Amino acid sequence: MELEHKSSPSAGAVRPRRLRRTAALRRMVQETRLSPDDFIYPLFIRHGHDLQLPIRSMPGQSQWSVDRVTEEARSAYRLGIPAVLLFGIPESKDACGSDNYDPNGIIPTAIRAIKDAVPEMIVISDMCFCEYTDHGHCGIINQPGEAHYNPRLPEGYLLNDPTLELLARASVVHAEAGADMIAPSGMLDGMVRAIRTGLDAHSLDHVMVLSYAAKYASGFYGPFREAAESPPQFGDRSEYQMNSANQREALKEVALDVAEGADMIMVKPALPYLDVVSAVRQAHNLPVAAYQVSGEYAMLHAAAANGWLDLRRCALETLTSIKRAGADLIVTYFAKEAAQWLAE
Ligand code: PBG
């Protein structure tokens, strides 16, 4: 039988695999590309001298003293990472987190040191009180005997408006120390407007606000609470952070923060909330950031340490997915490593 000139039964079939046959082809048609420009590198800064204390649950990450963190910021900048996000662990904590608005507190001191050492680095200050309060909540708590005690509200309730005043005050202090961007992460109502108004009243209108607009009450913050020494001493954060089951509510929160003057908006955590990243991207034109949080990082490391996952491959895959979903910027503990991998 003569088969040679017979066309195959699937002649004319659509064959997407043609575009995947060689590495060069795959590179040519790749839709999403990661770059160190996309990364924001979080840093934990503590009091003390000449310290780099490894964080057990976040392999490769450390708490740094101010004198050591400048070198870490410089090495990140050399790898092409444009921004750092600072978290502070103060020497002492109190009911209203006063170290956060002390001009000589841990973060204002670190901001000055980093800006001095690496002036081009964009310094973002995480603006929240949970690392600074002795009760570990993100602001002032309703307690008898406290200046703002309100007997009509439940005891232990996070007081919104008195906290806003402190957020504005601390933001001005951080901005005066040289912060380029303030990133309120406490999910209080009106936090963006309060901070914007405070900054503008002090002629700090060039300082940007990156709002953690859609921040979920998440189990994935576990390792961070060890890193920042900030677990809540009672209850949890579900009275102010969002229910992980809600997407429409995220769009409402983001819309409010945009209306209040946010320059950028953030979704947090990242990987379990890619639908939210995508929806926010479609609804707004501001830069959108996503935070690949401590638990997302720890999970990949734990699996890799067991030999169950390839760290590099899976880390880059998750980062690419976050960008593909619509994030312009990714806050990630992988920032330095990923920048190195991308350069290889
Ligand atoms: C402070 C804050 C938290 C994180 C960033 N800012 C902890 C929390 O809300 O409990 C978590 C970051 C991470 O897990 O990597 N409000």
Coordinates of C-alpha atoms and ligand atoms in Angstrom, one line a residue:
M1 CA 0.0 0.0 0.0
E2 CA 1.3 3.5 -0.9
L3 CA 1.1 5.7 2.2
E4 CA 3.8 8.2 1.4
H5 CA 1.7 11.0 0.0
K6 CA -1.3 10.6 2.2
S7 CA -1.8 13.5 4.5
S8 CA -1.9 12.6 8.2
P9 CA -5.4 12.3 9.6
S10 CA -4.8 15.4 11.7
A11 CA -3.5 17.6 8.9
G12 CA -4.2 21.2 9.7
A13 CA -4.5 20.6 13.4
V14 CA -3.7 23.4 15.7
R15 CA -0.4 22.5 17.4
P16 CA 0.5 24.9 20.3
R17 CA 3.4 22.6 21.1
R18 CA 5.3 23.9 18.0
L19 CA 6.0 27.0 20.1
R20 CA 7.5 25.0 22.9
R21 CA 9.9 22.8 21.0
T22 CA 13.2 24.6 21.7
A23 CA 14.6 26.7 24.5
A24 CA 15.0 29.7 22.1
L25 CA 11.4 29.4 21.0
R26 CA 10.1 29.2 24.6
R27 CA 12.2 32.2 25.5
M28 CA 10.8 34.2 22.5
V29 CA 7.2 33.6 23.4
Q30 CA 7.5 34.0 27.2
E31 CA 4.9 36.4 28.5
T32 CA 6.1 37.2 32.0
R33 CA 9.7 38.0 32.9
L34 CA 11.0 38.5 36.4
S35 CA 13.6 41.1 37.1
P36 CA 15.3 42.4 40.2
D37 CA 13.5 45.6 39.5
D38 CA 10.3 43.9 40.7
F39 CA 11.7 43.0 44.1
I40 CA 11.3 44.7 47.5
Y41 CA 13.6 43.1 50.1
P42 CA 12.3 43.0 53.7
L43 CA 14.8 43.5 56.5
F44 CA 14.5 43.0 60.3
I45 CA 16.5 45.4 62.4
R46 CA 17.1 45.1 66.1
H47 CA 19.0 47.1 68.7
G48 CA 22.5 46.1 69.5
H49 CA 25.9 46.1 67.8
D50 CA 27.5 44.0 65.2
L51 CA 24.7 41.5 65.1
Q52 CA 23.4 39.2 62.4
L53 CA 21.1 36.7 64.2
P54 CA 19.7 34.0 61.9
I55 CA 15.9 33.5 62.1
R56 CA 15.4 29.8 62.6
S57 CA 12.1 29.4 60.7
M58 CA 13.3 31.6 57.8
P59 CA 16.6 30.0 56.5
G60 CA 18.9 32.6 55.0
Q61 CA 17.1 35.6 56.8
S62 CA 18.4 37.4 59.8
Q63 CA 17.8 40.1 62.3
W64 CA 20.4 42.8 61.8
S65 CA 21.8 45.5 64.0
V66 CA 21.9 49.0 62.4
D67 CA 25.6 48.9 61.9
R68 CA 25.4 45.6 60.0
V69 CA 22.2 46.2 58.0
T70 CA 23.8 48.9 55.8
E71 CA 26.1 46.4 54.3
E72 CA 23.1 44.1 53.6
A73 CA 21.2 47.0 51.9
R74 CA 24.3 47.8 49.8
S75 CA 24.7 44.2 48.6
A76 CA 21.0 44.1 47.7
Y77 CA 21.3 47.3 45.8
R78 CA 24.3 46.0 43.9
L79 CA 22.2 43.0 42.8
G80 CA 19.7 45.4 41.3
I81 CA 17.1 45.4 44.0
P82 CA 15.7 49.0 44.1
A83 CA 13.9 48.9 47.5
V84 CA 14.0 47.6 51.1
L85 CA 11.1 47.3 53.5
L86 CA 12.1 47.8 57.1
F87 CA 10.8 46.1 60.3
G88 CA 12.0 47.1 63.7
I89 CA 12.5 45.1 66.9
P90 CA 12.8 47.8 69.6
E91 CA 14.8 47.4 72.8
S92 CA 11.7 47.9 74.9
K93 CA 8.0 47.7 74.2
D94 CA 5.1 49.5 75.9
A95 CA 1.3 49.9 75.6
C96 CA 1.4 52.5 72.8
G97 CA 4.5 51.4 71.0
S98 CA 6.4 54.6 71.6
D99 CA 9.7 53.5 70.0
N100 CA 7.9 53.7 66.7
Y101 CA 7.6 57.5 66.9
D102 CA 10.8 58.2 68.8
P103 CA 13.2 60.0 66.4
N104 CA 15.9 57.9 67.9
G105 CA 13.9 54.7 67.8
I106 CA 15.2 51.6 66.0
I107 CA 13.7 52.4 62.6
P108 CA 14.4 56.1 62.3
T109 CA 18.0 55.3 63.2
A110 CA 18.1 52.5 60.6
I111 CA 16.6 54.7 57.9
R112 CA 19.2 57.4 58.5
A113 CA 22.0 54.8 58.4
I114 CA 20.8 53.1 55.2
K115 CA 20.1 56.4 53.4
D116 CA 23.6 57.5 54.4
A117 CA 25.2 54.3 53.1
V118 CA 23.1 53.7 50.0
P119 CA 21.4 57.0 49.1
E120 CA 19.8 55.6 45.9
M121 CA 18.0 52.7 47.7
I122 CA 14.3 53.3 48.1
V123 CA 13.6 52.9 51.8
I124 CA 10.1 51.8 52.7
S125 CA 9.1 51.8 56.3
D126 CA 6.5 49.2 57.4
M127 CA 4.2 51.3 59.5
C128 CA 2.5 49.2 62.2
F129 CA 2.6 49.1 66.0
C130 CA 2.6 45.3 66.6
E131 CA 6.4 45.1 66.9
Y132 CA 6.4 48.0 69.4
T133 CA 3.5 47.3 71.7
D134 CA 3.9 45.0 74.8
H135 CA 0.5 43.4 73.9
G136 CA 1.6 42.7 70.3
H137 CA -1.5 44.3 68.7
C138 CA -1.3 46.8 65.8
G139 CA -2.2 49.9 67.8
I140 CA -3.8 51.2 71.0
I141 CA -5.9 48.6 72.9
N142 CA -9.0 49.6 74.9
Q143 CA -8.0 48.9 78.5
P144 CA -9.2 50.5 81.7
G145 CA -6.6 53.0 83.0
E146 CA -5.4 53.8 79.4
A147 CA -5.7 57.5 78.3
H148 CA -8.1 56.5 75.5
Y149 CA -10.2 54.0 77.4
N150 CA -13.8 53.9 76.1
P151 CA -16.1 52.0 78.4
R152 CA -18.7 51.7 75.6
L153 CA -16.3 49.5 73.6
P154 CA -15.2 46.0 74.5
E155 CA -12.0 45.6 76.5
G156 CA -9.1 44.5 74.3
Y157 CA -10.6 46.2 71.3
L158 CA -8.1 47.8 68.9
L159 CA -9.0 51.6 69.1
N160 CA -9.1 52.9 65.5
D161 CA -8.9 56.6 65.7
P162 CA -6.4 57.1 68.5
T163 CA -4.2 54.6 66.7
L164 CA -4.5 56.7 63.5
E165 CA -3.0 59.7 65.3
L166 CA 0.0 57.7 66.3
L167 CA 0.4 56.2 62.8
A168 CA 0.5 59.7 61.4
R169 CA 2.9 60.9 64.1
A170 CA 5.3 57.9 63.5
S171 CA 5.0 58.3 59.7
V172 CA 6.2 61.9 60.0
V173 CA 9.1 60.8 62.2
H174 CA 10.1 58.0 59.7
A175 CA 9.8 60.4 56.7
E176 CA 11.9 63.1 58.4
A177 CA 14.5 60.4 59.0
G178 CA 14.6 59.9 55.3
A179 CA 12.0 57.2 54.4
D180 CA 10.9 57.4 50.8
M181 CA 7.7 55.5 51.4
I182 CA 5.4 54.7 54.3
A183 CA 3.7 51.3 54.2
P184 CA 0.9 51.1 56.7
S185 CA 0.2 47.4 57.4
G186 CA -2.3 47.5 60.3
M187 CA -5.6 47.4 58.3
L188 CA -7.1 50.3 60.3
D189 CA -9.9 52.3 58.8
G190 CA -8.7 55.6 57.4
M191 CA -5.0 54.9 57.9
V192 CA -4.0 56.1 54.4
R193 CA -5.8 59.4 54.8
A194 CA -4.4 60.0 58.3
I195 CA -0.8 59.4 57.2
R196 CA -1.2 61.4 53.9
T197 CA -2.6 64.3 55.9
G198 CA 0.1 64.1 58.5
L199 CA 2.9 64.0 55.9
D200 CA 1.5 66.9 53.9
A201 CA 1.1 69.0 57.1
H202 CA 4.8 68.6 57.6
S203 CA 5.7 69.5 53.9
L204 CA 6.6 65.8 53.3
D205 CA 4.4 65.7 50.2
H206 CA 7.1 63.8 48.2
V207 CA 6.9 60.9 50.5
M208 CA 4.8 58.0 49.1
V209 CA 2.2 55.8 50.8
L210 CA 2.2 52.1 49.9
S211 CA -0.9 50.7 51.5
Y212 CA -1.2 47.1 52.6
A213 CA -4.8 47.6 51.3
A214 CA -5.9 44.0 51.2
K215 CA -4.2 42.2 54.1
Y216 CA -5.7 38.9 55.2
A217 CA -5.7 37.4 58.7
S218 CA -3.4 34.6 57.7
G219 CA -1.7 31.6 59.2
F220 CA 1.2 32.2 56.8
Y221 CA 2.5 35.0 59.0
G222 CA 3.7 32.4 61.5
P223 CA 7.5 32.7 61.0
F224 CA 7.3 36.5 60.8
R225 CA 6.0 36.7 64.3
E226 CA 9.2 34.9 65.4
A227 CA 11.3 37.1 63.2
A228 CA 9.8 40.4 64.4
E229 CA 9.1 39.1 68.0
S230 CA 5.5 40.4 67.6
P231 CA 2.9 37.7 68.3
P232 CA -0.3 39.1 69.8
Q233 CA -0.3 38.3 73.5
F234 CA -4.1 37.7 73.5
G235 CA -6.6 37.0 70.7
D236 CA -5.6 37.3 67.1
R237 CA -5.8 39.9 64.4
S238 CA -9.1 38.9 62.8
E239 CA -10.9 42.0 64.1
Y240 CA -8.8 44.1 61.7
Q241 CA -7.2 41.9 59.1
M242 CA -9.5 40.4 56.4
N243 CA -11.2 37.1 56.3
S244 CA -9.4 34.9 53.8
A245 CA -12.7 33.8 52.3
N246 CA -13.5 37.3 50.9
Q247 CA -12.5 38.8 47.5
R248 CA -15.2 41.6 47.1
E249 CA -14.2 43.0 50.4
A250 CA -10.6 43.3 49.2
L251 CA -11.8 45.4 46.2
K252 CA -13.7 47.6 48.6
E253 CA -10.7 48.0 50.9
V254 CA -8.4 48.8 47.9
A255 CA -10.9 51.4 46.5
L256 CA -11.0 53.2 49.8
D257 CA -7.2 53.4 50.1
V258 CA -6.9 54.6 46.5
A259 CA -9.5 57.3 47.3
E260 CA -7.6 58.2 50.4
G261 CA -4.5 58.9 48.4
A262 CA -2.4 55.7 48.3
D263 CA 0.4 55.8 45.7
M264 CA 0.6 52.0 45.5
I265 CA -1.4 49.2 46.9
M266 CA -0.5 45.8 48.2
V267 CA -2.2 42.4 48.5
K268 CA -0.9 40.1 51.2
P269 CA -0.1 37.1 51.4
A270 CA 0.6 36.5 47.7
L271 CA 0.4 32.9 46.5
P272 CA -2.9 31.9 48.3
Y273 CA -4.5 35.2 47.0
L274 CA -3.5 35.4 43.3
D275 CA -7.2 35.8 42.4
V276 CA -7.2 39.0 44.6
V277 CA -4.0 40.2 43.0
S278 CA -5.6 39.7 39.6
A279 CA -8.9 41.4 40.5
V280 CA -7.1 44.4 42.0
R281 CA -4.9 44.7 39.0
Q282 CA -7.9 44.8 36.7
A283 CA -9.8 47.3 38.9
H284 CA -7.0 49.9 39.4
N285 CA -4.2 51.6 37.6
L286 CA -1.8 52.2 40.5
P287 CA 1.2 50.0 40.9
V288 CA 0.2 46.8 42.6
A289 CA 2.5 45.0 45.0
A290 CA 2.1 41.5 46.4
Y291 CA 3.8 40.2 49.6
Q292 CA 5.2 36.7 49.5
V293 CA 5.1 36.3 53.2
S294 CA 7.2 34.5 55.7
G295 CA 5.2 31.3 55.7
E296 CA 5.3 31.1 51.9
Y297 CA 9.1 31.4 52.1
A298 CA 9.4 28.9 55.0
M299 CA 7.2 26.3 53.3
L300 CA 9.4 26.2 50.2
H301 CA 12.6 26.0 52.3
A302 CA 11.2 23.2 54.5
A303 CA 10.2 21.1 51.5
A304 CA 13.5 21.8 49.8
A305 CA 15.4 20.8 53.0
N306 CA 13.7 17.5 52.9
G307 CA 14.7 17.0 49.3
W308 CA 11.0 17.2 48.2
L309 CA 11.2 20.3 46.1
D310 CA 13.8 22.1 44.1
L311 CA 14.2 25.5 45.9
R312 CA 15.4 27.6 43.0
R313 CA 12.9 26.2 40.5
C314 CA 9.9 26.5 42.9
A315 CA 10.9 29.9 44.2
L316 CA 11.2 31.3 40.7
E317 CA 8.0 29.6 39.7
T318 CA 6.0 31.2 42.6
L319 CA 7.5 34.6 41.9
T320 CA 6.7 34.4 38.2
S321 CA 3.1 33.3 39.1
I322 CA 2.7 36.3 41.3
K323 CA 3.8 38.6 38.6
R324 CA 1.7 36.8 36.0
A325 CA -1.3 37.3 38.2
G326 CA -0.8 41.1 37.9
A327 CA 1.7 42.2 40.6
D328 CA 4.1 44.9 39.4
L329 CA 6.2 44.5 42.6
I330 CA 6.9 41.6 44.9
V331 CA 7.9 41.9 48.5
T332 CA 10.0 38.7 48.9
Y333 CA 12.6 37.2 51.2
F334 CA 14.0 35.6 48.1
A335 CA 14.9 39.0 46.6
K336 CA 18.7 38.6 46.8
E337 CA 18.8 35.0 45.9
A338 CA 16.4 35.4 43.0
A339 CA 18.3 38.4 41.7
Q340 CA 21.4 36.2 41.7
W341 CA 19.6 33.3 40.0
L342 CA 18.2 35.6 37.3
A343 CA 21.7 36.9 36.6
E344 CA 23.2 33.5 36.1
Ligands
PBG1 C1 2.8 43.8 60.8 C2 3.2 42.9 59.7 C3 3.1 41.5 59.7 C4 3.7 41.1 58.5 C5 4.1 42.2 57.8 N1 3.7 43.3 58.6 C6 2.6 40.5 60.7 C7 1.1 40.4 61.0 O1 0.3 41.1 60.5 O2 0.8 39.6 61.9 C8 3.9 39.7 58.0 C9 5.0 39.5 57.1 C10 5.4 38.1 56.8 O3 4.7 37.1 57.3 O4 6.3 37.9 56.1 N2 1.5 44.1 60.9

